Amino acid sequence: MTSSDPATPAGAEDLPKSFSVHAVTGLPEFHHGDDLVGHLPALEDRDIVVVTSKVISKIEGRLVAVGDGEEERQRAREDAITGQTVAVVAQRGPTRIVRNQLGLTMAAAGIDASNVPNGVIALLPEDPDASARRLRAAIRRRLSRDVAVIITDTVGRPWREGLVDIAIGVAGITPLRDLRGTLDTHGHPLAVTALAQADEIASASELVRGKVGSVPVAVVRGIPWQDGEVAASSLIRGGETDMFSLGTRDVVPATASGAGAGIAAPQQIEAALAAVPEVDGVSTSYAAATIAVHSRIDSFETGVYVGKLLVALRAEGLIGSVASRDPVQIETTVAAAYQGRPVP
Amino acid sequence: MTSSDPATPAGAEDLPKSFSVHAVTGLPEFHHGDDLVGHLPALEDRDIVVVTSKVISKIEGRLVAVGDGEEERQRAREDAITGQTVAVVAQRGPTRIVRNQLGLTMAAAGIDASNVPNGVIALLPEDPDASARRLRAAIRRRLSRDVAVIITDTVGRPWREGLVDIAIGVAGITPLRDLRGTLDTHGHPLAVTALAQADEIASASELVRGKVGSVPVAVVRGIPWQDGEVAASSLIRGGETDMFSLGTRDVVPATASGAGAGIAAPQQIEAALAAVPEVDGVSTSYAAATIAVHSRIDSFETGVYVGKLLVALRAEGLIGSVASRDPVQIETTVAAAYQGRPVP
């Protein structure tokens, strides 16, 4: 559908009357270089094969050796989390919600010490979309079956208890079922209705795979899917659309972290200035990466304003520092609380 | 399992080998007082009946009349959102993520103008868990079937594109499959593995129900469930475990909003003080709801510190205001940026 088409009429969704989800049981413990395709059950064309990222990690050798004992294991896990972390989003006690190198925001960067043998912990696959494409191609080549592949991981949610599975890699199936422009049965446009069908299928498959580790593969049969080349990484929300790039309680501490790298964009500075509640007697202007705060109020009150402004800058991904005092000049750079990596 | 039991051995999960999800098609448009049970297809004992909240809202008369025309419709929708809002979590342009009266955090408070007739918009059911229990009881009474019921709504996610369905009401089935204390197949404890199975089933059912509105009911068959009386509202994460009670960019603006109500708890004040980066020459103490900032640095720098502290207080759900200047004394109360409602 192009943007000039009339809205798709109601009923245009290609939905199944029913579908089924099947556990693939009896699989062996997998190791680096093992053959998953050879262990799959009979598949049908248009099946969706759903595989945990843990099995892919084992087959791809994404395991890190750790010492014996639960304590050493946990310390190695903490180190691995730090290594995979691109940005700490929120931290509260021992819980670290981070954005990892795949762009996924999850607790512990997706590093997992369960369902792996003693002496190792598992990193996520290096490129789960590529892993999914390889598995799909191997199934086509060796089993002559046209299937879609979804690779899953388990995540928490900010406002919901309990974990669910999501799709971190896909091949074949388009991750979003996009209904924007479609009319409902009453003729109203569905304004923002793009369904994350790959995540929903991942969640459905978890219900037969479970978490104790003996069922890492499921087959979903009966869901119509369009061939596509859109990666699961397209489901990652970032930039302007990420309203939760830092936790509520992490914005202020983040003002202390890291040096800046790169130049602040005007829209970031404008957003930060707009966020700070107005104070009578204070006006601001900016040129390039320098904000001038013109104040006719006393130094303390000006400082309160500047303190809030420094936090608002951090919320926009900027580091601000006070460079001069009359008028107050704040120099901004793009934040690099990203373990040394500049924001793209 | 009691807390003194040894960990459950691997394989203790009661997982199905397979399950199926069936669309219930051919349903009529429902109105206030209509009978849903009479329209259900043949059910089996231990089925899970999954129903959109929209249909429940229609049957329970949770519709608000609005004027003609898309513009008036949208304005009435905005008013309804405001009416259902307990706390604005994040706002960016026209998008409002709010916590609604049910405790659910979602865009637009769950108010929906799609899939309803002209002239009305739909509020969420007043108590979706109670609606689920009533429907379950009616099915048992009139159809003599022992089923679980899940009532769904569609939500976005902070770091994921696309929408998914979640469970906002349940009856019969326990919303969390709690594996804490269980061992994986390698003998490692599954530390934080409680699966939100009700949300996963809601997501699975969306794949046959779709979004254009003609299939509001699905039947899920083959998933073993334990009878329980735990409500879907138990899936709502709040209080200390909610790290995202405000959006990253919304913490600073929130310092300007609302009067306080209630008294700050010591742990909230301590958390706020701990969040502000340390400054040489500044120390703090507090008694009851008054924080004293003892500063040996100049007024401007003290002000910067206090500005950050006021934001950190807001991140903890507190409103701070400067009550005296030598030493700086900040009086705190619990925030009431909750449309006039005190925080419980």
XYZ file of C-alpha atoms in Angstrom:
688
model
C 0.000 0.000 0.000
C 1.369 3.423 -0.885
C 0.590 6.533 1.083
C -1.777 7.788 -1.639
C -3.929 4.670 -1.542
C -7.284 4.941 0.180
C -7.335 3.291 3.570
C -7.545 -0.464 3.450
C -11.087 -1.609 4.204
C -11.939 -3.405 7.404
C -11.115 -7.083 7.312
C -7.942 -6.560 5.330
C -5.882 -8.255 8.031
C -4.672 -11.664 6.956
C -5.501 -13.462 10.174
C -5.670 -17.203 10.805
C -8.841 -18.862 12.087
C -6.526 -20.812 14.346
C -2.890 -21.688 14.872
C -0.940 -24.106 17.021
C 2.309 -24.039 18.950
C 4.383 -27.200 19.399
C 7.271 -27.926 21.755
C 10.292 -29.592 20.184
C 11.248 -32.036 22.909
C 14.091 -34.499 23.248
C 16.799 -32.174 21.980
C 20.332 -32.806 23.260
C 22.532 -30.288 25.065
C 24.136 -28.221 22.296
C 27.789 -27.160 22.051
C 29.888 -24.895 19.853
C 29.551 -25.948 16.223
C 26.712 -28.425 16.812
C 24.058 -28.924 14.160
C 20.598 -27.706 15.179
C 18.950 -28.377 11.797
C 19.699 -32.085 12.018
C 17.732 -32.291 15.252
C 14.599 -30.491 14.106
C 11.360 -32.444 13.777
C 9.386 -32.727 10.530
C 8.547 -29.205 9.419
C 5.938 -27.918 6.990
C 6.296 -25.058 4.553
C 5.227 -21.745 6.197
C 5.942 -22.984 9.708
C 7.639 -20.558 12.081
C 10.595 -22.075 13.948
C 11.181 -20.303 17.262
C 14.522 -20.830 19.002
C 15.882 -19.440 22.261
C 18.926 -17.236 21.929
C 20.593 -19.435 24.559
C 20.837 -22.370 22.144
C 22.108 -20.128 19.361
C 24.735 -18.740 21.761
C 25.893 -22.248 22.640
C 26.104 -23.334 18.983
C 27.901 -20.119 18.034
C 30.336 -20.456 20.920
C 29.191 -17.276 22.686
C 30.125 -18.662 26.095
C 32.582 -17.102 28.509
C 34.537 -19.326 30.871
C 34.146 -18.493 34.556
C 35.690 -19.968 37.659
C 34.024 -22.414 39.997
C 31.678 -21.434 42.745
C 28.552 -19.331 42.701
C 30.393 -16.214 43.901
C 33.028 -16.250 41.176
C 30.308 -17.054 38.674
C 28.343 -13.986 39.734
C 31.422 -11.741 39.580
C 32.234 -12.951 36.064
C 28.617 -12.279 35.154
C 28.868 -8.699 36.437
C 32.014 -8.188 34.355
C 30.316 -9.588 31.271
C 27.343 -7.287 31.794
C 29.653 -4.290 31.967
C 31.394 -5.447 28.790
C 28.119 -5.702 26.852
C 26.725 -2.416 28.179
C 26.441 0.567 25.866
C 24.374 2.690 28.267
C 23.140 2.193 31.809
C 19.468 3.087 31.667
C 18.531 2.546 35.291
C 20.167 1.129 38.362
C 18.641 0.349 41.714
C 20.595 -1.744 44.151
C 21.967 -4.792 42.330
C 19.543 -4.429 39.398
C 21.049 -2.865 36.294
C 18.785 -2.128 33.316
C 21.119 -1.448 30.403
C 21.086 -0.926 26.690
C 23.399 -3.566 25.242
C 25.478 -3.710 22.084
C 22.487 -5.047 20.129
C 20.460 -1.988 21.160
C 18.222 -4.087 23.403
C 17.262 -2.588 26.753
C 17.124 -5.362 29.322
C 18.188 -6.277 32.820
C 21.776 -7.529 33.005
C 22.375 -6.767 29.298
C 20.923 -10.167 28.428
C 23.840 -11.961 30.093
C 22.618 -15.218 31.506
C 24.080 -17.703 33.930
C 21.156 -20.130 33.866
C 20.651 -23.044 31.492
C 24.372 -23.208 30.672
C 26.908 -25.749 31.953
C 29.032 -25.121 35.030
C 32.075 -23.029 34.314
C 30.529 -20.796 31.623
C 28.055 -17.966 31.185
C 26.281 -17.110 27.939
C 26.455 -13.878 25.966
C 23.703 -13.100 23.462
C 24.395 -14.019 19.830
C 26.540 -11.393 18.136
C 23.912 -10.696 15.434
C 20.658 -12.576 16.128
C 19.070 -11.454 12.847
C 22.006 -12.938 10.941
C 21.749 -16.122 13.042
C 18.051 -16.357 12.132
C 18.805 -15.888 8.430
C 21.495 -18.580 8.525
C 19.179 -21.038 10.257
C 16.384 -20.298 7.793
C 18.725 -20.804 4.834
C 20.023 -24.079 6.281
C 16.461 -25.367 6.762
C 15.621 -24.429 3.173
C 18.793 -26.056 1.830
C 18.828 -29.242 3.839
C 15.163 -29.872 4.656
C 13.673 -28.158 1.567
C 11.254 -26.267 3.779
C 10.245 -22.622 3.497
C 9.963 -21.471 7.098
C 10.361 -18.269 9.057
C 12.717 -18.196 12.030
C 12.409 -16.191 15.258
C 15.157 -16.077 17.895
C 13.914 -15.135 21.353
C 15.113 -13.756 24.621
C 13.357 -13.088 27.902
C 12.853 -9.555 29.211
C 11.182 -7.682 32.021
C 8.921 -4.692 31.500
C 9.019 -1.329 33.319
C 5.438 -1.323 34.592
C 4.564 -5.013 34.518
C 5.666 -7.768 36.851
C 6.956 -10.970 35.323
C 9.015 -11.698 32.251
C 7.937 -12.327 28.665
C 9.769 -13.538 25.598
C 10.476 -11.169 22.717
C 11.980 -11.583 19.242
C 15.611 -10.488 19.051
C 16.241 -12.037 15.627
C 13.923 -12.832 12.717
C 14.193 -14.201 9.200
C 11.354 -14.354 6.703
C 8.476 -12.975 8.752
C 8.075 -9.206 9.010
C 8.325 -8.252 12.703
C 5.586 -5.582 12.619
C 2.080 -6.137 11.281
C 1.466 -2.562 10.242
C -2.193 -1.546 10.082
C -1.662 2.190 9.906
C -4.160 3.614 7.442
C -6.511 0.669 7.898
C -10.123 1.332 8.847
C -11.817 -0.538 11.675
C -15.252 -2.156 11.232
C -16.861 1.199 12.072
C -14.858 3.066 9.450
C -12.527 4.870 11.887
C -8.859 4.938 10.963
C -6.520 2.871 13.147
C -4.068 5.668 13.792
C -1.179 3.993 15.577
C -1.810 0.341 15.221
C 1.284 -1.538 14.244
C 1.366 -4.853 16.030
C 4.666 -6.385 17.100
C 3.677 -9.821 15.811
C 7.203 -11.244 16.107
C 7.209 -10.408 19.829
C 3.724 -11.877 20.215
C 4.825 -15.119 18.531
C 7.924 -15.231 20.742
C 5.666 -14.853 23.805
C 3.325 -17.562 22.562
C 6.203 -19.978 22.046
C 7.477 -19.432 25.601
C 4.284 -21.092 26.834
C 5.524 -24.472 25.527
C 9.258 -23.854 25.918
C 9.270 -22.758 29.526
C 12.285 -21.684 31.467
C 13.968 -24.733 32.943
C 15.817 -25.256 29.719
C 14.874 -28.609 28.284
C 12.714 -27.218 25.441
C 14.660 -24.545 23.566
C 12.756 -24.826 20.261
C 9.086 -24.507 19.309
C 7.249 -24.701 16.010
C 4.330 -22.347 15.359
C 1.980 -23.559 12.635
C -0.888 -21.740 10.948
C 0.043 -18.062 11.207
C 0.156 -16.523 7.722
C 3.285 -14.462 7.183
C 4.537 -12.337 4.330
C 8.108 -12.829 3.212
C 10.163 -9.840 4.197
C 13.697 -8.768 4.909
C 12.977 -6.510 7.868
C 15.178 -7.408 10.838
C 14.043 -7.789 14.448
C 16.395 -4.939 15.240
C 13.773 -2.694 13.586
C 11.630 -3.297 16.681
C 14.146 -1.375 18.771
C 12.819 2.047 19.717
C 15.522 4.657 20.046
C 16.361 8.314 19.636
C 13.467 10.769 19.862
C 10.888 8.015 20.371
C 12.625 6.660 23.472
C 11.029 8.549 26.351
C 12.767 6.326 28.906
C 16.444 6.498 27.951
C 17.209 6.902 31.651
C 15.232 5.817 34.683
C 13.326 8.416 36.684
C 15.849 8.252 39.517
C 18.878 8.030 37.252
C 18.670 11.393 35.525
C 20.259 13.391 38.324
C 23.106 10.930 39.075
C 23.846 10.829 35.335
C 24.886 14.495 35.484
C 28.033 13.330 37.260
C 29.039 10.644 34.791
C 31.315 10.659 31.829
C 32.874 13.242 29.607
C 31.072 14.486 26.553
C 31.906 13.669 22.986
C 30.370 15.222 19.893
C 28.375 18.406 19.492
C 24.903 18.986 20.888
C 22.159 19.435 18.289
C 20.022 22.612 18.533
C 16.829 20.598 19.004
C 18.361 18.864 22.028
C 19.263 22.196 23.592
C 15.833 23.617 22.828
C 14.130 20.623 24.378
C 16.210 20.956 27.544
C 15.517 24.686 27.816
C 11.795 24.057 27.311
C 11.795 21.428 30.059
C 12.991 23.703 32.855
C 10.155 25.498 34.651
C 10.247 29.242 33.915
C 11.538 31.655 36.538
C 10.767 35.373 36.542
C 13.908 37.335 35.799
C 15.704 34.545 33.941
C 16.058 34.382 30.177
C 18.216 32.179 28.028
C 19.755 32.170 24.595
C 22.148 29.877 22.852
C 24.551 29.774 19.977
C 26.243 26.578 18.851
C 26.856 24.498 21.986
C 26.885 27.379 24.470
C 23.811 28.359 26.455
C 23.787 31.828 28.015
C 21.593 32.258 31.103
C 20.753 35.946 31.614
C 19.564 36.437 35.148
C 18.299 39.431 37.117
C 17.742 37.316 40.227
C 20.224 36.485 42.952
C 23.042 33.961 42.552
C 21.414 31.264 44.643
C 18.164 31.310 42.651
C 20.138 31.451 39.421
C 22.079 28.421 40.613
C 18.841 26.523 41.324
C 17.735 27.241 37.765
C 21.095 26.156 36.361
C 21.057 22.966 38.436
C 17.706 22.000 36.918
C 18.948 22.966 33.462
C 21.985 20.693 33.825
C 19.639 17.802 34.645
C 17.337 18.658 31.733
C 20.343 18.647 29.422
C 21.299 15.215 30.691
C 17.773 13.986 30.008
C 18.335 15.018 26.383
C 21.597 13.086 26.221
C 23.780 16.142 26.795
C 26.501 16.932 29.283
C 26.524 20.547 30.426
C 29.180 22.339 32.427
C 29.319 25.902 33.701
C 32.034 27.734 31.765
C 31.555 31.304 32.950
C 29.461 33.051 35.571
C 28.477 36.516 34.272
C 26.292 35.802 32.392
C 26.203 32.093 33.212
C 27.458 30.222 30.190
C 26.874 26.502 29.928
C 28.841 24.519 27.418
C 27.169 21.383 26.157
C 28.399 18.289 24.426
C 26.692 15.057 23.584
C 26.857 12.722 26.551
C 29.200 9.798 26.545
C 27.908 7.924 29.539
C 28.059 5.131 27.014
C 31.216 3.444 28.212
C 33.345 5.671 26.065
C 31.227 5.370 22.941
C 29.888 8.562 21.396
C 26.168 8.617 20.707
C 25.658 8.007 16.972
C 6.124 -25.109 47.620
C 7.019 -23.375 50.864
C 10.129 -21.272 51.275
C 11.835 -23.999 53.296
C 11.421 -26.621 50.566
C 14.471 -27.562 48.549
C 14.462 -26.043 45.089
C 12.090 -27.735 42.697
C 13.983 -30.062 40.364
C 14.370 -29.268 36.698
C 11.353 -30.234 34.654
C 8.935 -29.176 37.344
C 7.202 -26.797 34.933
C 3.821 -28.055 33.850
C 4.167 -27.232 30.161
C 2.024 -28.422 27.288
C 3.513 -30.331 24.349
C 1.319 -28.123 22.189
C -1.605 -25.746 22.374
C -3.899 -24.043 19.899
C -5.513 -20.644 19.564
C -8.886 -20.240 17.846
C -10.642 -17.121 16.600
C -14.303 -16.792 17.537
C -15.737 -15.362 14.343
C -19.219 -14.261 13.370
C -19.941 -12.390 16.588
C -22.403 -9.503 16.357
C -21.735 -5.899 17.384
C -22.329 -5.815 21.140
C -24.230 -3.162 23.097
C -24.871 -2.308 26.746
C -26.442 -5.278 28.516
C -25.921 -7.739 25.636
C -25.222 -11.373 26.370
C -21.715 -12.506 25.392
C -22.042 -16.030 26.832
C -24.925 -16.862 24.524
C -22.695 -16.142 21.516
C -19.710 -18.242 22.547
C -18.852 -21.340 20.539
C -18.657 -24.828 22.032
C -16.088 -24.718 24.834
C -14.188 -27.482 26.565
C -13.296 -27.699 30.229
C -9.883 -26.039 30.888
C -10.118 -23.780 27.846
C -8.980 -20.188 28.246
C -11.464 -17.650 26.860
C -9.704 -14.435 25.853
C -11.838 -11.330 25.301
C -10.865 -7.787 24.325
C -11.615 -5.135 26.891
C -13.436 -3.226 24.137
C -16.249 -5.780 24.014
C -16.499 -5.844 27.805
C -16.677 -2.036 27.801
C -19.510 -2.106 25.273
C -21.482 -4.728 27.205
C -20.907 -2.903 30.488
C -21.935 0.437 28.986
C -18.511 2.045 29.447
C -19.024 4.314 26.432
C -18.978 8.103 26.489
C -21.076 10.026 23.983
C -19.128 12.453 21.810
C -20.213 14.886 19.144
C -19.975 14.336 15.414
C -16.861 14.918 13.423
C -13.332 13.647 13.855
C -12.197 16.878 15.578
C -14.878 16.853 18.262
C -14.289 13.133 18.680
C -10.601 13.729 19.326
C -11.302 16.542 21.802
C -13.724 14.352 23.746
C -11.070 11.648 23.719
C -8.493 14.046 25.207
C -10.974 15.001 27.937
C -11.649 11.345 28.693
C -7.922 10.633 28.912
C -7.507 13.449 31.415
C -10.442 12.104 33.415
C -8.925 8.612 33.633
C -5.404 9.834 34.406
C -3.955 9.344 37.860
C -0.398 10.356 36.919
C 1.200 11.641 33.754
C 4.306 9.473 33.321
C 5.696 10.994 30.136
C 4.554 13.489 27.583
C 6.129 14.332 24.239
C 4.139 16.347 21.753
C 0.644 14.869 21.498
C 1.656 11.542 23.070
C 0.711 11.149 26.711
C 1.843 8.048 28.592
C -0.205 7.966 31.763
C -0.979 5.762 34.700
C -4.743 5.310 34.718
C -7.239 4.597 37.461
C -6.641 0.844 37.078
C -2.917 1.392 37.715
C -2.062 0.520 34.104
C 0.595 2.639 32.427
C -0.326 3.117 28.784
C -0.613 5.704 26.068
C -3.857 7.666 26.223
C -4.891 5.985 29.494
C -6.403 3.144 27.473
C -9.102 5.408 26.043
C -9.962 4.231 22.583
C -11.890 5.779 19.715
C -11.468 2.860 17.316
C -13.745 -0.157 16.946
C -16.657 1.686 18.524
C -19.697 3.175 16.771
C -19.823 6.805 15.678
C -20.764 9.156 18.457
C -19.028 7.301 21.291
C -15.600 6.486 22.675
C -14.812 3.592 24.985
C -13.400 3.708 28.495
C -11.742 0.615 29.917
C -13.921 -1.638 32.085
C -14.221 -0.291 35.619
C -12.743 -3.477 37.166
C -11.520 -5.906 34.486
C -10.681 -8.622 37.035
C -14.267 -8.490 38.302
C -15.530 -8.564 34.703
C -13.409 -11.676 34.069
C -14.737 -13.367 37.204
C -18.341 -12.599 36.221
C -17.826 -13.977 32.725
C -16.156 -17.113 34.089
C -19.009 -17.654 36.541
C -21.610 -17.168 33.800
C -19.865 -19.719 31.567
C -19.754 -22.200 34.426
C -23.416 -21.607 35.278
C -24.919 -21.536 31.817
C -22.555 -23.697 29.742
C -21.341 -25.974 32.562
C -17.761 -25.410 31.493
C -14.757 -24.817 33.740
C -12.699 -22.228 31.863
C -10.276 -19.452 32.668
C -10.959 -15.949 31.344
C -8.476 -13.296 30.278
C -9.485 -9.751 29.329
C -6.954 -7.969 27.130
C -5.892 -4.532 26.089
C -3.237 -3.319 23.673
C -0.185 -1.406 24.875
C 3.061 0.043 23.591
C 6.444 -0.606 25.201
C 9.117 1.954 26.133
C 11.979 0.412 24.140
C 10.119 -1.660 21.549
C 8.263 -0.510 18.474
C 4.820 -1.918 17.875
C 2.000 -2.821 20.188
C 1.231 -6.075 21.976
C -1.751 -7.328 23.918
C -1.564 -7.784 27.670
C -3.923 -9.184 30.317
C -5.787 -6.506 32.253
C -8.264 -8.908 33.850
C -8.077 -12.614 34.672
C -10.227 -15.244 36.338
C -9.128 -18.765 37.142
C -5.620 -18.800 35.723
C -2.774 -17.416 37.853
C -1.208 -14.496 35.960
C 2.415 -15.298 36.892
C 4.079 -18.684 36.417
C 6.531 -18.329 39.252
C 9.679 -20.441 38.900
C 11.721 -18.731 41.589
C 13.606 -21.396 43.495
C 13.449 -23.804 40.567
C 16.683 -25.310 39.224
C 17.495 -25.311 35.531
C 18.662 -28.494 33.763
C 22.240 -27.688 34.841
C 21.273 -27.329 38.481
C 21.576 -23.529 38.657
C 18.801 -21.682 40.458
C 16.488 -19.566 38.307
C 16.830 -16.446 40.422
C 14.295 -14.053 38.960
C 12.220 -16.141 36.652
C 8.561 -15.471 37.052
C 6.852 -15.581 33.681
C 3.896 -13.328 32.938
C 1.925 -16.147 31.339
C -1.357 -14.216 31.277
C 0.314 -11.496 29.200
C 1.866 -14.107 26.920
C -1.524 -15.751 26.367
C -3.065 -12.331 25.671
C -0.325 -11.703 23.079
C -0.868 -15.108 21.492
C -4.591 -14.497 21.180
C -4.041 -11.169 19.419
C -2.550 -13.117 16.521
C -6.022 -14.470 15.637
C -8.074 -11.525 16.901
C -6.282 -8.781 15.057
C -7.077 -5.129 15.305
C -9.795 -4.276 12.823
C -12.377 -5.330 15.324
C -14.364 -8.193 13.892
C -12.827 -10.893 16.119
C -12.984 -9.772 19.750
C -12.845 -13.253 21.306
C -10.388 -16.144 21.054
C -10.244 -19.545 22.700
C -6.872 -20.953 23.798
C -6.868 -24.718 24.224
C -4.209 -26.978 25.698
C -2.377 -24.761 28.178
C -2.498 -26.315 31.644
C -3.465 -23.801 34.297
C -3.822 -24.004 38.032
C -6.946 -22.547 39.570
C -6.105 -19.390 41.447
C -7.632 -16.202 42.719
C -4.753 -13.862 41.870
C -5.951 -10.858 39.860
C -4.326 -9.433 36.731
C -3.845 -6.254 38.737
C -1.062 -8.153 40.542
C 0.972 -7.810 37.324
C 1.123 -4.062 37.867
C 4.577 -2.965 39.001
C 4.524 0.047 41.271
C 6.227 1.759 44.174
C 9.894 0.935 44.719
C 10.033 -1.497 41.796
C 8.875 1.107 39.264
C 12.098 2.660 37.988
C 10.209 4.583 35.297
C 7.505 6.432 37.211
C 8.364 9.486 35.099
C 9.930 9.718 31.661
C 13.564 10.775 31.381
C 12.567 14.186 30.062
C 9.656 14.618 32.418
C 11.474 14.686 35.742
C 12.568 18.317 35.556
C 9.228 19.719 34.286
C 7.514 17.772 37.084
C 9.262 19.981 39.646
C 6.873 22.739 38.595
C 3.666 20.791 38.944
C 1.203 20.409 41.714
C 1.121 21.011 45.414
C 2.248 18.327 47.808
C 0.063 16.252 50.050
C 1.206 13.859 52.719
C 4.553 13.525 54.441
C 7.764 12.365 52.805
C 9.140 9.055 54.076
C 12.768 9.022 55.316
C 13.784 6.431 52.703
C 12.507 8.709 49.934
C 14.574 11.622 51.266
C 17.633 9.409 51.672
C 17.298 8.115 48.114
C 17.061 11.654 46.748
C 20.087 12.823 48.738
C 22.059 9.788 47.553
C 21.178 10.543 43.936
C 22.715 14.021 43.803
C 26.398 13.992 42.835
C 28.571 15.017 45.775
C 30.081 18.487 45.879
C 33.066 19.415 48.051
C 31.985 21.775 50.775
C 28.344 20.684 50.848
C 26.824 18.452 53.477
C 23.237 17.659 54.252
C 21.118 16.453 57.096
C 17.442 16.027 57.580
C 14.851 15.733 60.270
C 11.240 14.876 59.531
C 10.395 16.485 56.180
C 13.029 19.229 56.293
C 16.399 18.857 54.606
C 19.176 21.202 55.729
C 21.922 21.883 53.162
C 25.087 23.102 54.924
C 27.305 24.777 52.381
C 30.768 26.346 52.550
C 30.713 27.167 48.816
C 29.275 30.227 47.129
C 25.553 30.842 46.664
C 25.551 30.072 42.966
C 27.191 26.662 43.397
C 24.935 25.942 46.354
C 21.978 26.835 44.153
C 23.150 24.409 41.451
C 23.291 21.658 44.067
C 19.848 22.565 45.401
C 18.400 22.641 41.862
C 19.589 19.074 41.295
C 18.316 18.039 44.724
C 14.855 19.408 43.936
C 14.790 17.257 40.778
C 16.054 14.204 42.666
C 13.279 14.706 45.210
C 10.746 14.833 42.400
C 12.146 11.569 41.011
C 11.332 10.029 44.395
C 7.777 11.312 44.259
C 8.455 14.314 46.491
C 7.863 18.026 46.082
C 10.610 20.166 47.625
C 10.575 23.891 48.178
C 13.215 26.191 49.612
C 11.971 27.422 52.975
C 15.023 29.258 54.292
C 18.414 30.248 52.944
C 20.949 30.099 55.784
C 21.416 27.196 55.962
C 19.288 26.214 52.993
C 16.271 24.360 54.279
C 14.118 22.379 51.891
C 10.699 21.284 52.975
C 9.394 18.170 51.336
C 5.968 16.672 50.933
C 4.732 13.762 48.897
C 4.003 14.869 45.356
C 0.475 15.267 44.159
C 1.047 15.660 40.461
C -1.684 13.099 40.420
C -4.557 15.300 39.355
C -5.170 16.273 42.931
C -4.987 12.744 44.305
C -2.520 12.091 47.099
C -0.181 9.166 46.543
C -1.498 6.218 48.579
